[in-house]
PDB file of N, CA and C in Angstrom:
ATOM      1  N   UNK A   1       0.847  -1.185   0.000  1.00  0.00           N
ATOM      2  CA  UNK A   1       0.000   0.000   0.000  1.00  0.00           C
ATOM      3  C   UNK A   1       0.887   1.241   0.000  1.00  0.00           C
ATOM      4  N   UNK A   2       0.496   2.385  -0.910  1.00  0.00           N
ATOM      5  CA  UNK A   2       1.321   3.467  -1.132  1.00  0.00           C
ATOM      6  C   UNK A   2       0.445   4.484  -0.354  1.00  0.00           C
ATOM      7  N   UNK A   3       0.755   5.275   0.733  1.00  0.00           N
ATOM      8  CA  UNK A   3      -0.074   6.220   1.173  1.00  0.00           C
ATOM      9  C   UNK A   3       0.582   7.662   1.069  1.00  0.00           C
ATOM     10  N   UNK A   4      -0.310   8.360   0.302  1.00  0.00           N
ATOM     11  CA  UNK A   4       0.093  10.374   0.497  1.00  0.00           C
ATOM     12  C   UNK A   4      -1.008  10.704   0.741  1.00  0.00           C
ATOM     13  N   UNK A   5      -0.263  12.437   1.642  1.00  0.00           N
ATOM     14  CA  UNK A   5      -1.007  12.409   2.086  1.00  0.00           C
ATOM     15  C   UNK A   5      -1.600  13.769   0.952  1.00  0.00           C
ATOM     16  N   UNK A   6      -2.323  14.255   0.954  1.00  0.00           N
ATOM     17  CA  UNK A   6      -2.685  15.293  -0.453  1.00  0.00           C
ATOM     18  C   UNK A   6      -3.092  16.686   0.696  1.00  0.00           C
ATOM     19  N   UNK A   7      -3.506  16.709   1.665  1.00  0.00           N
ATOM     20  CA  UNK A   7      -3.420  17.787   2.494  1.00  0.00           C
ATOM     21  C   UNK A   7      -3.742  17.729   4.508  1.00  0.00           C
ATOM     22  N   UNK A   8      -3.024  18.459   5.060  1.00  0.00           N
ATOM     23  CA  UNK A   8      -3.037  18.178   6.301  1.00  0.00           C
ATOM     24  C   UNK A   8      -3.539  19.310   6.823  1.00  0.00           C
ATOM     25  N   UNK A   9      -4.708  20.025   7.304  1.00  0.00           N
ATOM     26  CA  UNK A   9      -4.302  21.613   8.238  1.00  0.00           C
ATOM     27  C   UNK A   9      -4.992  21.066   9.485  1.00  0.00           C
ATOM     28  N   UNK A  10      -4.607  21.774  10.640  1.00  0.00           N
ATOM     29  CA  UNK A  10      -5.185  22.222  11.710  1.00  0.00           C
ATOM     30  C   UNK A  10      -6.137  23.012  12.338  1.00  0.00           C
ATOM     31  N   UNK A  11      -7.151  22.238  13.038  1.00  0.00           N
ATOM     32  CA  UNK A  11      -8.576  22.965  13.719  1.00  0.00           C
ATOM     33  C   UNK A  11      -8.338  22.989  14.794  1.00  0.00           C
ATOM     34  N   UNK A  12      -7.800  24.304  15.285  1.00  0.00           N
ATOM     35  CA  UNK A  12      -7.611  24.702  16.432  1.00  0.00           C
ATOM     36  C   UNK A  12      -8.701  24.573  17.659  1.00  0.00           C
ATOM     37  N   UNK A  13      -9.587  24.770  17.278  1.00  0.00           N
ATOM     38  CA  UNK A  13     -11.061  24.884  17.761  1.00  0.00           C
ATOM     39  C   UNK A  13     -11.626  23.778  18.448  1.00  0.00           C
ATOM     40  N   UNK A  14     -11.511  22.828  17.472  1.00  0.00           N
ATOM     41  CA  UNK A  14     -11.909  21.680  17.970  1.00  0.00           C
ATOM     42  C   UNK A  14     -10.456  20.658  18.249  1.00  0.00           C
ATOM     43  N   UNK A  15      -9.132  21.133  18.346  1.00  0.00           N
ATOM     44  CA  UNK A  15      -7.804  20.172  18.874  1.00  0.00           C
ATOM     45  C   UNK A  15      -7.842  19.233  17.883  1.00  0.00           C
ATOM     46  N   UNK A  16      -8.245  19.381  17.020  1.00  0.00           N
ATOM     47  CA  UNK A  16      -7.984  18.078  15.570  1.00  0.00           C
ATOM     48  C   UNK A  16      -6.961  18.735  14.377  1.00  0.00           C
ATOM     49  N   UNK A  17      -6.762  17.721  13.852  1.00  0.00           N
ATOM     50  CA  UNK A  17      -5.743  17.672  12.478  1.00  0.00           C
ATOM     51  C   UNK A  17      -7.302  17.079  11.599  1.00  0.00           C
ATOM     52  N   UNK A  18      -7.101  17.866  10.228  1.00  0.00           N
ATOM     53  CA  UNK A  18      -8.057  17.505   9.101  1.00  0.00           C
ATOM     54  C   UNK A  18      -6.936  16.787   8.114  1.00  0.00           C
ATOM     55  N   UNK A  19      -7.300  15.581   7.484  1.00  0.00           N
ATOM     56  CA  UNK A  19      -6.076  14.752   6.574  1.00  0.00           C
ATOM     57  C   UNK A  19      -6.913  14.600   5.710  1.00  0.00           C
ATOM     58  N   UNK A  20      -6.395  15.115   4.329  1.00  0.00           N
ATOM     59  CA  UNK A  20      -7.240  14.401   2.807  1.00  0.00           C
ATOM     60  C   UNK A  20      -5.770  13.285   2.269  1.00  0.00           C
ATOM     61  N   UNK A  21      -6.250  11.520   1.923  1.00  0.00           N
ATOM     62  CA  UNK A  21      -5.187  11.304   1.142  1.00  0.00           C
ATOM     63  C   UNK A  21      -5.396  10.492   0.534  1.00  0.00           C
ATOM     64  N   UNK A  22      -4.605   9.815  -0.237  1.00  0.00           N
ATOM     65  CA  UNK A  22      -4.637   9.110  -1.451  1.00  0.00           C
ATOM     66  C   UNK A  22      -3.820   7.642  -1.293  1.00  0.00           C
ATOM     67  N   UNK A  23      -4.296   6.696  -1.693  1.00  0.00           N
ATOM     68  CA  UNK A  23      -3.892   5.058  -0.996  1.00  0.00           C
ATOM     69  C   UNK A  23      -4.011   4.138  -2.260  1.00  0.00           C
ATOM     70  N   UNK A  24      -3.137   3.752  -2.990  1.00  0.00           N
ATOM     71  CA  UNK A  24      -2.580   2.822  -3.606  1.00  0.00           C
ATOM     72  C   UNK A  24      -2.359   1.692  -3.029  1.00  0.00           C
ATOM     73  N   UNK A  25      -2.907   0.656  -3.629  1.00  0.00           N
ATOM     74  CA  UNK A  25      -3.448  -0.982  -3.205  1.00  0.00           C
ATOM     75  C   UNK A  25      -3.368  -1.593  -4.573  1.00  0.00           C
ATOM     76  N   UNK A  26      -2.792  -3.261  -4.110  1.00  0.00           N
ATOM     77  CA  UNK A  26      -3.505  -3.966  -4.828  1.00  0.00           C
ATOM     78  C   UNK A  26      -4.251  -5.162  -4.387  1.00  0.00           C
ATOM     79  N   UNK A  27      -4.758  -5.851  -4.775  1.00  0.00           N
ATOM     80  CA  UNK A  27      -5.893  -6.894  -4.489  1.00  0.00           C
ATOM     81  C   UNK A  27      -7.253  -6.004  -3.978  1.00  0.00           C
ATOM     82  N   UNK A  28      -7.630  -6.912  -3.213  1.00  0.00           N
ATOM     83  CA  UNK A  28      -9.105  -6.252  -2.845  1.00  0.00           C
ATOM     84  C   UNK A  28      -9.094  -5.093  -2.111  1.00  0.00           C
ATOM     85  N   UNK A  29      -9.984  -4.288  -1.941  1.00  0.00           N
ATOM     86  CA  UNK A  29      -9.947  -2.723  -1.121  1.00  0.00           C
ATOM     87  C   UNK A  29      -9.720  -3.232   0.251  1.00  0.00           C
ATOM     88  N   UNK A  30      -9.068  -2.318   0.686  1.00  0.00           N
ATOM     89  CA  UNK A  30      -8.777  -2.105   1.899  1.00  0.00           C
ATOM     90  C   UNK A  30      -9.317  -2.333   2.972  1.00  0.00           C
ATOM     91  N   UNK A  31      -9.946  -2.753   4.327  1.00  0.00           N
ATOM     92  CA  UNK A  31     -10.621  -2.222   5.243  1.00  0.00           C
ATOM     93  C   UNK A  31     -10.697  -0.897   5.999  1.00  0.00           C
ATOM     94  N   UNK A  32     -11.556  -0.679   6.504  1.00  0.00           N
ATOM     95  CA  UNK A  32     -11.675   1.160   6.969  1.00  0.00           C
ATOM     96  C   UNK A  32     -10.391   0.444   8.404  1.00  0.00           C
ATOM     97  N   UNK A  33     -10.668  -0.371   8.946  1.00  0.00           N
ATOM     98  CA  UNK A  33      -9.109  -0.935   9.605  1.00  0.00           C
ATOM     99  C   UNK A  33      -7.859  -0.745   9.698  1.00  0.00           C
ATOM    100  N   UNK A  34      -7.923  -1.445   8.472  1.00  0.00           N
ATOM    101  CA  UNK A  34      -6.814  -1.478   7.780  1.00  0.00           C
ATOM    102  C   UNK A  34      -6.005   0.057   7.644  1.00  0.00           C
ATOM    103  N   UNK A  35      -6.809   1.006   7.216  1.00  0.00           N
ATOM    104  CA  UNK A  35      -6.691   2.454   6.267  1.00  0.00           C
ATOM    105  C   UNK A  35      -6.260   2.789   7.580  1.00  0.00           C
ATOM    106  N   UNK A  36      -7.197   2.826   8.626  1.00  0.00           N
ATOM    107  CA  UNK A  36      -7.133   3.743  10.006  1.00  0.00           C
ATOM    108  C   UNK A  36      -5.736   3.599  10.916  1.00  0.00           C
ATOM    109  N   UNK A  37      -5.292   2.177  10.863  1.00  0.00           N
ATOM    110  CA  UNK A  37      -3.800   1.610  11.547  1.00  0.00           C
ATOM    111  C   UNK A  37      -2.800   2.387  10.403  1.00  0.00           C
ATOM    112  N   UNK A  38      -2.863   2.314   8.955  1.00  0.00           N
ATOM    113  CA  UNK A  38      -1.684   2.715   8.371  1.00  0.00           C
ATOM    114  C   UNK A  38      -1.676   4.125   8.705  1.00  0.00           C
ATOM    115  N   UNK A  39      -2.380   4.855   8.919  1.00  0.00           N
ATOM    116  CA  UNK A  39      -3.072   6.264   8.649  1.00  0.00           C
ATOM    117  C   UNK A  39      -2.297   6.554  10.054  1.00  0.00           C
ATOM    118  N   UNK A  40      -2.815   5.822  11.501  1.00  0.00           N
ATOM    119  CA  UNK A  40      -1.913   6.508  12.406  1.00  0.00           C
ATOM    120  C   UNK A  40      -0.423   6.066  12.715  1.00  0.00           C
ATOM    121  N   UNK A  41      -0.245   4.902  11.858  1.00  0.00           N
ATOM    122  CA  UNK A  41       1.446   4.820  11.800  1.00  0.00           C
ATOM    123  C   UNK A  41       2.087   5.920  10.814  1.00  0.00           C
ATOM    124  N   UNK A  42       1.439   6.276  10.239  1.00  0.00           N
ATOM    125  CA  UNK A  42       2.333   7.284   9.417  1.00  0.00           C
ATOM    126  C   UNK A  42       2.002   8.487   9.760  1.00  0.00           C
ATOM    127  N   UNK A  43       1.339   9.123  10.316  1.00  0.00           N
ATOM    128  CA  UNK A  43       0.960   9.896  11.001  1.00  0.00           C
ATOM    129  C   UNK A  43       1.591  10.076  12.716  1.00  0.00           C
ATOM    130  N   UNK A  44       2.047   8.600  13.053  1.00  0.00           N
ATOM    131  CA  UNK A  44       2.580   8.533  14.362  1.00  0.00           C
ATOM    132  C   UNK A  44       1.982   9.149  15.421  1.00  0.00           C
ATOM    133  N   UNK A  45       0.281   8.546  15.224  1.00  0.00           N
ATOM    134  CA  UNK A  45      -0.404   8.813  16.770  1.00  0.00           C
ATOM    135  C   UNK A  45      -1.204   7.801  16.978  1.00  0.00           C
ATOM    136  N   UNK A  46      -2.020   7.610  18.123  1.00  0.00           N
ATOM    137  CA  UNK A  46      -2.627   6.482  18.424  1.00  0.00           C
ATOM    138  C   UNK A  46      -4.086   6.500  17.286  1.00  0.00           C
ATOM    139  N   UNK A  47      -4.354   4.767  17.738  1.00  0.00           N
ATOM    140  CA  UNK A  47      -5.644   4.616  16.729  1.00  0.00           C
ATOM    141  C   UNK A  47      -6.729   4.667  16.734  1.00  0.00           C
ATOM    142  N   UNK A  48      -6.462   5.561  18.235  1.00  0.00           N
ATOM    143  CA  UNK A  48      -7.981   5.292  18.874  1.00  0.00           C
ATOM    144  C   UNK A  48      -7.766   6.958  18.661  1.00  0.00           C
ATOM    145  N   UNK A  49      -7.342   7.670  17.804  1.00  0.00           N
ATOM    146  CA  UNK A  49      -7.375   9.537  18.221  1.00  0.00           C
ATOM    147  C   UNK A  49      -8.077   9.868  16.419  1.00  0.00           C
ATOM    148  N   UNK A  50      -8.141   8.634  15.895  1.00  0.00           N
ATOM    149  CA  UNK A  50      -7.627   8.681  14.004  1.00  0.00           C
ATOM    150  C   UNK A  50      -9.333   8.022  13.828  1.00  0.00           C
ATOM    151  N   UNK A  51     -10.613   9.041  13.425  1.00  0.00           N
ATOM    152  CA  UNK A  51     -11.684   8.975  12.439  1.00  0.00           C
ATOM    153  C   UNK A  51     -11.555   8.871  11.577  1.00  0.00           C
ATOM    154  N   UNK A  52     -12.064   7.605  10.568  1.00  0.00           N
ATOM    155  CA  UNK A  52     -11.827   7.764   9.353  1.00  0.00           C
ATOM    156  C   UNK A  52     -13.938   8.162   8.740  1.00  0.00           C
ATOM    157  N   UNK A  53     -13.471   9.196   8.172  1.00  0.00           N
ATOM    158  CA  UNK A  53     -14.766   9.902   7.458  1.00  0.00           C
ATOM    159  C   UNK A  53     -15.205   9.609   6.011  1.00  0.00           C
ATOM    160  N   UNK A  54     -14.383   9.676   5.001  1.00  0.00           N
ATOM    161  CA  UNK A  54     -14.590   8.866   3.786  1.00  0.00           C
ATOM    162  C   UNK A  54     -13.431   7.949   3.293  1.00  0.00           C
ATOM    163  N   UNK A  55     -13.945   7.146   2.500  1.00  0.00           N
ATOM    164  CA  UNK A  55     -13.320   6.393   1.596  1.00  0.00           C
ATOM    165  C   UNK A  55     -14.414   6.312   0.427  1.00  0.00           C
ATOM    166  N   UNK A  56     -13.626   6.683  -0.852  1.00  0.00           N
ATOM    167  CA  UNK A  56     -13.725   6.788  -2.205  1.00  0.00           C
ATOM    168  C   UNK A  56     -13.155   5.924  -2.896  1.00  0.00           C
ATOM    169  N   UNK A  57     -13.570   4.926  -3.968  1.00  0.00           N
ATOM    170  CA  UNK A  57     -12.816   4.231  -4.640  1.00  0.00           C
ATOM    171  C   UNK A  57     -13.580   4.666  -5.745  1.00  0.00           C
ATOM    172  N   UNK A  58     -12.626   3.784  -7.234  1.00  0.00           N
ATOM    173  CA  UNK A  58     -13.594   4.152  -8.531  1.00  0.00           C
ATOM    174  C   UNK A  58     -13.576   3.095  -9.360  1.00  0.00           C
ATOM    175  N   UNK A  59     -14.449   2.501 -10.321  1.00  0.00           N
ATOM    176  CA  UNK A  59     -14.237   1.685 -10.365  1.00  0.00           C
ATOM    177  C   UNK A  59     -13.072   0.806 -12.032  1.00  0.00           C
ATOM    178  N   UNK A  60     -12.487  -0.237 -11.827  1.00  0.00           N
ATOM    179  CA  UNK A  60     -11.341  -0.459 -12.248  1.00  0.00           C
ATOM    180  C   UNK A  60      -9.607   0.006 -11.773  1.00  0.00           C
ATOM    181  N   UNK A  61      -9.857   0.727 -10.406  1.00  0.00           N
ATOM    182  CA  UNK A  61      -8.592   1.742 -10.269  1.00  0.00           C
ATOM    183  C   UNK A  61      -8.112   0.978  -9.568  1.00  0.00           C
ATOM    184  N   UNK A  62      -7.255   0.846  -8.985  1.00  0.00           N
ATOM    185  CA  UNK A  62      -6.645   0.103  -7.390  1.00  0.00           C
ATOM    186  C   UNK A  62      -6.277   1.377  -6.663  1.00  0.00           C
ATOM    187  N   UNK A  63      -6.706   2.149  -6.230  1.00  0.00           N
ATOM    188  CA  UNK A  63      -6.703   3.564  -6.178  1.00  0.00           C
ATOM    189  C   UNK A  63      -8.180   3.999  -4.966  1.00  0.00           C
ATOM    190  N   UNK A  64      -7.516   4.782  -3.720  1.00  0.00           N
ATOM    191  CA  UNK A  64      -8.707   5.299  -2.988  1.00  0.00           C
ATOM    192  C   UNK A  64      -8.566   6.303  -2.494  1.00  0.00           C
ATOM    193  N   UNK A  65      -9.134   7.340  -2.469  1.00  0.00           N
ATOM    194  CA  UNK A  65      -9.094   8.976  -2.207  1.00  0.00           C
ATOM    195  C   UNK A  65     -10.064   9.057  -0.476  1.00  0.00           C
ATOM    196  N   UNK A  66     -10.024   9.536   0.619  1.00  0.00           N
ATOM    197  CA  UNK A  66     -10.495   9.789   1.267  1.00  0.00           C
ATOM    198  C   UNK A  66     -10.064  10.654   2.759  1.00  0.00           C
ATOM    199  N   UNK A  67     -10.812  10.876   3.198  1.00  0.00           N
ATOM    200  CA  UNK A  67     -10.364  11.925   4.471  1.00  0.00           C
ATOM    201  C   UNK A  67     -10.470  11.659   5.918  1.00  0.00           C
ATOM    202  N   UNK A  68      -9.981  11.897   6.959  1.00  0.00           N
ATOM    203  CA  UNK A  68      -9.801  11.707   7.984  1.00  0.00           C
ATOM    204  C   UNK A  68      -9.464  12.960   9.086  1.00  0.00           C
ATOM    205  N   UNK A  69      -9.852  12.374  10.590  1.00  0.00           N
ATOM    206  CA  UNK A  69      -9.912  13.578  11.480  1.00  0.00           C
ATOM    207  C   UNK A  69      -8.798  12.835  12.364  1.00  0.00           C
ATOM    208  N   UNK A  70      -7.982  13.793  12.828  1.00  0.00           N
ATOM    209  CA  UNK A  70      -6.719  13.157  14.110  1.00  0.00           C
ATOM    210  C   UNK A  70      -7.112  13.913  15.321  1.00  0.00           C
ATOM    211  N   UNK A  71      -7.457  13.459  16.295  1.00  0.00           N
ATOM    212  CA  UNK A  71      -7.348  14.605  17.513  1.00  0.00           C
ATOM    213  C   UNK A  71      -6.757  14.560  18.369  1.00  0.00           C
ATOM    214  N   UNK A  72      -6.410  15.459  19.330  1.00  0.00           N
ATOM    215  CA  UNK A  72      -5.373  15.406  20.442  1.00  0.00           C
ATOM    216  C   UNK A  72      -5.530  14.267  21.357  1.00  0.00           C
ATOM    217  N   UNK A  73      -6.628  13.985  21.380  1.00  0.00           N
ATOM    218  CA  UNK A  73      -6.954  12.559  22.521  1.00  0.00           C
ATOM    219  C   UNK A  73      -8.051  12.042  22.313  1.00  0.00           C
ATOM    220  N   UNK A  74      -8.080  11.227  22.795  1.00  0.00           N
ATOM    221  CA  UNK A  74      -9.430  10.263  22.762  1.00  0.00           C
ATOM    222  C   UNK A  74     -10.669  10.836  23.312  1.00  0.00           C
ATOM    223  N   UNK A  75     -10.541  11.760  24.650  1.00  0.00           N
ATOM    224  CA  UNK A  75     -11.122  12.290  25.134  1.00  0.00           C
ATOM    225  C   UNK A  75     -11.936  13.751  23.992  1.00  0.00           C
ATOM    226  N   UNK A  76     -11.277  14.086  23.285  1.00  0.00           N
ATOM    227  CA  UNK A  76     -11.611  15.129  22.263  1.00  0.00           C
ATOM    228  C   UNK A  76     -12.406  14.794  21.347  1.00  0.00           C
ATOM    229  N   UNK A  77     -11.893  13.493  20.898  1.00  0.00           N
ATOM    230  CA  UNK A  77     -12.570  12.611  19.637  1.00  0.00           C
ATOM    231  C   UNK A  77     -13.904  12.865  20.327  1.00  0.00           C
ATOM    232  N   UNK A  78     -13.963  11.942  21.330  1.00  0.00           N
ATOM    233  CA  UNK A  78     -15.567  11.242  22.235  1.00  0.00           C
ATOM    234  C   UNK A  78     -16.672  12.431  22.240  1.00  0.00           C
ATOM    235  N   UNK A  79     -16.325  13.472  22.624  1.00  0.00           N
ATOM    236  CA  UNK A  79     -16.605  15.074  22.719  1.00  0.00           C
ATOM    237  C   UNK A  79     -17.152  15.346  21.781  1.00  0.00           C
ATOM    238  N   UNK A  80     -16.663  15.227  20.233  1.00  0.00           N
ATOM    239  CA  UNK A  80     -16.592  16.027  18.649  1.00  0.00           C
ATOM    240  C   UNK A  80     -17.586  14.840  18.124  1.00  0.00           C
ATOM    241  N   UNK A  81     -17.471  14.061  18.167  1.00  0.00           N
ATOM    242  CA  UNK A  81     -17.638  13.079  16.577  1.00  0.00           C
ATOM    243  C   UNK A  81     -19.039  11.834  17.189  1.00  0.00           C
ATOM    244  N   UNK A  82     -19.628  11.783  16.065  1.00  0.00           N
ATOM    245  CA  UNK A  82     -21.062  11.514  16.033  1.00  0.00           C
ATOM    246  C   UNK A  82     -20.345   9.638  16.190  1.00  0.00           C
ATOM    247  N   UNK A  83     -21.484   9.336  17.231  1.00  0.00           N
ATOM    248  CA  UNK A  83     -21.295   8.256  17.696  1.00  0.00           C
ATOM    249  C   UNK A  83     -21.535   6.949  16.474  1.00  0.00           C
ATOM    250  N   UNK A  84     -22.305   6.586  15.172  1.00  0.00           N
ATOM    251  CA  UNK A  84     -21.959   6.285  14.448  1.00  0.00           C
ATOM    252  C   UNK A  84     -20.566   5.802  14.142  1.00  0.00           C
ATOM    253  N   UNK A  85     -19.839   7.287  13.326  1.00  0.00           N
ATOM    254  CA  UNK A  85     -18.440   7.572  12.850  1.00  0.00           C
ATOM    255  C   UNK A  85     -17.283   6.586  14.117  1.00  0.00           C
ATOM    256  N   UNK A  86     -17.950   6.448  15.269  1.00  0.00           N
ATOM    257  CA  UNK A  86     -16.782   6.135  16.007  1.00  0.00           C
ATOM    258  C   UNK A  86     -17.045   4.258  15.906  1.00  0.00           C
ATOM    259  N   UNK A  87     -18.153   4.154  15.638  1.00  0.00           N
ATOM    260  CA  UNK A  87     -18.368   2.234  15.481  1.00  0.00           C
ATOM    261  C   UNK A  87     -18.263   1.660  14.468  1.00  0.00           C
ATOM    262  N   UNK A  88     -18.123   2.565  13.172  1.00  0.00           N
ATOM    263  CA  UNK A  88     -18.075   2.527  11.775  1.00  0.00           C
ATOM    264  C   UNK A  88     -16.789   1.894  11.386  1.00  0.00           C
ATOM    265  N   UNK A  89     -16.776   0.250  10.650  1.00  0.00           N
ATOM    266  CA  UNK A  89     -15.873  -0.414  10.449  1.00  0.00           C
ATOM    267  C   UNK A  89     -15.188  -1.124  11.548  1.00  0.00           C
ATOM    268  N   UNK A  90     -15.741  -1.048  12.444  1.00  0.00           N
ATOM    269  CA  UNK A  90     -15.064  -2.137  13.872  1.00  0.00           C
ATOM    270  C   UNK A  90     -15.439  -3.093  13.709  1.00  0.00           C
ATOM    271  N   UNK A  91     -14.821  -4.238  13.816  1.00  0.00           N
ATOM    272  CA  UNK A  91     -15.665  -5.732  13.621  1.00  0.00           C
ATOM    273  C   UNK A  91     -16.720  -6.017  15.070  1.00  0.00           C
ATOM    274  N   UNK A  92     -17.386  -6.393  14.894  1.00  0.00           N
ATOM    275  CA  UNK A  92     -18.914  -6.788  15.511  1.00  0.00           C
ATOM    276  C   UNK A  92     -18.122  -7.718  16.410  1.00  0.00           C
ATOM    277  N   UNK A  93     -18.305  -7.553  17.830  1.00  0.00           N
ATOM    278  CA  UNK A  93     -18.131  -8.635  18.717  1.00  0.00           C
ATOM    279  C   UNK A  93     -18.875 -10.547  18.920  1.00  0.00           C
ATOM    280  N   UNK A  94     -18.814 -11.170  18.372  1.00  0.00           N
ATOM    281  CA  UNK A  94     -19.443 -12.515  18.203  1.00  0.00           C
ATOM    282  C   UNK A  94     -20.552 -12.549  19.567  1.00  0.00           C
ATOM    283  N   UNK A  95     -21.237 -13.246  19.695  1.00  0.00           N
ATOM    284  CA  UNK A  95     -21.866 -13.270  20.616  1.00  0.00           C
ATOM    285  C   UNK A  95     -22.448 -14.722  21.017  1.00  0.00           C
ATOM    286  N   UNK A  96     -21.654 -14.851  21.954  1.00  0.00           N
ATOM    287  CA  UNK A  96     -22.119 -16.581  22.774  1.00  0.00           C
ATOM    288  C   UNK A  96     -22.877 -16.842  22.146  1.00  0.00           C
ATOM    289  N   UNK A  97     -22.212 -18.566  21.653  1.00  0.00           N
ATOM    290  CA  UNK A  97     -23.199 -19.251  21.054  1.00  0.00           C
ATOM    291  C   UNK A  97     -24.507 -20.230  22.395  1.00  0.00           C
ATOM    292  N   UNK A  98     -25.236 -20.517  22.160  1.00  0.00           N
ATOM    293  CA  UNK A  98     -25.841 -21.281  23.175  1.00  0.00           C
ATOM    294  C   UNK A  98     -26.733 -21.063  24.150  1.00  0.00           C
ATOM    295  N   UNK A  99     -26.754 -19.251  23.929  1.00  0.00           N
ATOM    296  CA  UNK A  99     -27.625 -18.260  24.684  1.00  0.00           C
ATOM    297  C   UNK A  99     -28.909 -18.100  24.273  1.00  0.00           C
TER     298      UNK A  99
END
C-alpha cells in the first residue's frame, strides 16, 4: 500500500488535524481498519485519536481517495464526533453461542 497524504491543516477549535489522502493498493480494497492503523502509523499517533470519514474508490482503479480527522486525545474525539463515525468499520463482537 502506497499512502500520500494530499493535504493536512489544523482545527484549532476543535484540537484536531483535518487529513485528505490518497492510498494505492492492490488486491481487494482495503478495510476502513486497515486504512485507520496505516493512517496513524504514518501519522505517528494512536488509533484510537484517528476517524476515518470517507473512503472513495472508482471503479477499475486500485486507487482510494479519502479523508480523515486526528485529535489530540481520545477524550476530544468522544466530545466532537457523532457516535456512528466512532463504530463505523469495527468488527462486531461474536456473541455466545448457546444463549
Amino acid at each position: 500500500m502506497e499512502f500520500e497524504v494530499t493535504r493536512d491543516t489544523r482545527n484549532a477549535l476543535l484540537k484536531r488535524r483535518e487529513v485528505d489522502f490518497e492510498l494505492r493498493f492492490e488486491g481487494p480494497t482495503p478495510s476502513r481498519m486497515q486504512v485507520t492503523g496505516k493512517l496513524a502509523a504514518m501519522m505517528n499517533v494512536a488509533e484510537n485519536t484517528v476517524v476515518l470519514d470517507t473512503m472513495k474508490t472508482r471503479f477499475g482503479v486500485m486507487e482510494l481517495s479519502g479523508s480523515a480527522r486526528i485529535y489530540d486525545s481520545e477524550e476530544e474525539r468522544n466530545k466532537v464526533e457523532r457516535g456512528y463515525l466512532l463504530t463505523r468499520g469495527v468488527p462486531k463482537a461474536k456473541e455466545e453461542e448457546g444463549a
